[in-house]
Amino acid sequence: MIGSVRSRAGKVPALYAGPVVVLFIGDICGRPGRDGLALAMPGLRERHAPDLVIANGENSAGGLGITEKTARKIFDAGVDVITTGNHVYRHRDAYEYLDRTDRVIRPANYRTSNPGRGHTIVEAAGRRVCVINLSGTVFLDAARSPFDEVDSLLDRLRDEADAFVVDFHAEVTSEKVAMGWHLDGRAAAVWGTHTHVPTADARVLPGGTAHISDVGMTGARHGVIGAKKEQVLQAFRTQMPIRYETATEDVWVMGAAVDVGDDGLARSIEQVLLPVADA
Ligand SMILES: [Fe+2]
Ligand SMILES: [Fe+2]
């Protein structure tokens, strides 16, 4: 059905061709995560029919950071926009790429002089969807409050997009739940990343914002949040620094799919917890 609708800002008429399904994918961990996502994507497309696929790629290069090469591999798997987080600046040679591309974003509340950008607006199913990346400030460093930052972004961009979705890269569930309530009724979805462990609290809040504290990771579960378990155990037991390698066994794709209505708010959220062997 094609019709003219008012945007969520109530000002800009837009052509609308039906609901927008947005699929969020949790932190992609190294090659096992990248390859696992590529293998799972045909099944995910069949199951959820996403119009827009967003994945967190901060661990895509050897488990830490992102490069242009790993970003391209993620795009080749069918992802449209890549979000990141605290590991985004691990690879110095990616800085120029982060400045050049509008498809890989980093937390908006980092210093404005840092490489890259904090949001991007893409078209999906005839709607303009603004993807925002934010960092928490509890146990993580960011230049500005994510709450103030997202307020000013939504103010500034309200006429430029029909729906807003937010990857909140944060450590603690309290800050993540708080962000969901902060944006309830203003964003279509707020999903958490960074901990690599999925939470069981996916829901649509009363104002129409789909929320989940953490979608989890896309990587090997036979490890410790993406790294080889023997190495992480050694680090914990000896309290000595150790170089981690990416775990490879039992790869799962974790994320969530959100159905966004013509008011720019969510109708439903469905968690994705998919062993790649079953994809
Ligand atoms: Fe991560
Ligand atoms: Fe992180």
PDB file of N, CA and C and ligand atoms in Angstrom, residues 27 56 58-59 86-87 169 194 196, ligand 1:
ATOM      1  N   ASP A  27      27.357  -7.446  18.511  1.00  0.00           N
ATOM      2  CA  ASP A  27      28.801  -7.335  18.214  1.00  0.00           C
ATOM      3  C   ASP A  27      29.344  -8.566  17.476  1.00  0.00           C
ATOM      4  N   ASN A  56      26.600  -4.353  14.881  1.00  0.00           N
ATOM      5  CA  ASN A  56      27.711  -3.733  15.588  1.00  0.00           C
ATOM      6  C   ASN A  56      28.996  -4.446  15.169  1.00  0.00           C
ATOM      7  N   GLU A  58      32.301  -3.523  16.193  1.00  0.00           N
ATOM      8  CA  GLU A  58      33.491  -3.054  16.931  1.00  0.00           C
ATOM      9  C   GLU A  58      34.483  -4.160  17.242  1.00  0.00           C
ATOM     10  N   ASN A  59      34.066  -5.430  17.120  1.00  0.00           N
ATOM     11  CA  ASN A  59      34.978  -6.546  17.385  1.00  0.00           C
ATOM     12  C   ASN A  59      35.257  -7.361  16.124  1.00  0.00           C
ATOM     13  N   ASN A  86      33.424   1.124  22.078  1.00  0.00           N
ATOM     14  CA  ASN A  86      34.701   1.520  22.687  1.00  0.00           C
ATOM     15  C   ASN A  86      35.950   0.993  21.979  1.00  0.00           C
ATOM     16  N   HIS A  87      35.812  -0.031  21.143  1.00  0.00           N
ATOM     17  CA  HIS A  87      36.994  -0.550  20.430  1.00  0.00           C
ATOM     18  C   HIS A  87      37.170   0.055  19.040  1.00  0.00           C
ATOM     19  N   HIS A 169      25.705   1.492  23.267  1.00  0.00           N
ATOM     20  CA  HIS A 169      26.831   0.628  23.589  1.00  0.00           C
ATOM     21  C   HIS A 169      27.253   0.919  25.026  1.00  0.00           C
ATOM     22  N   HIS A 194      27.635  -4.350  23.548  1.00  0.00           N
ATOM     23  CA  HIS A 194      28.886  -4.243  24.318  1.00  0.00           C
ATOM     24  C   HIS A 194      29.113  -5.407  25.282  1.00  0.00           C
ATOM     25  N   HIS A 196      28.064  -8.458  25.122  1.00  0.00           N
ATOM     26  CA  HIS A 196      28.120  -9.722  24.367  1.00  0.00           C
ATOM     27  C   HIS A 196      27.233 -10.812  24.971  1.00  0.00           C
TER      28      HIS A 196
HETATM   29 FE    FE B   1      31.871  -5.652  21.767  1.00  0.00          FE
END
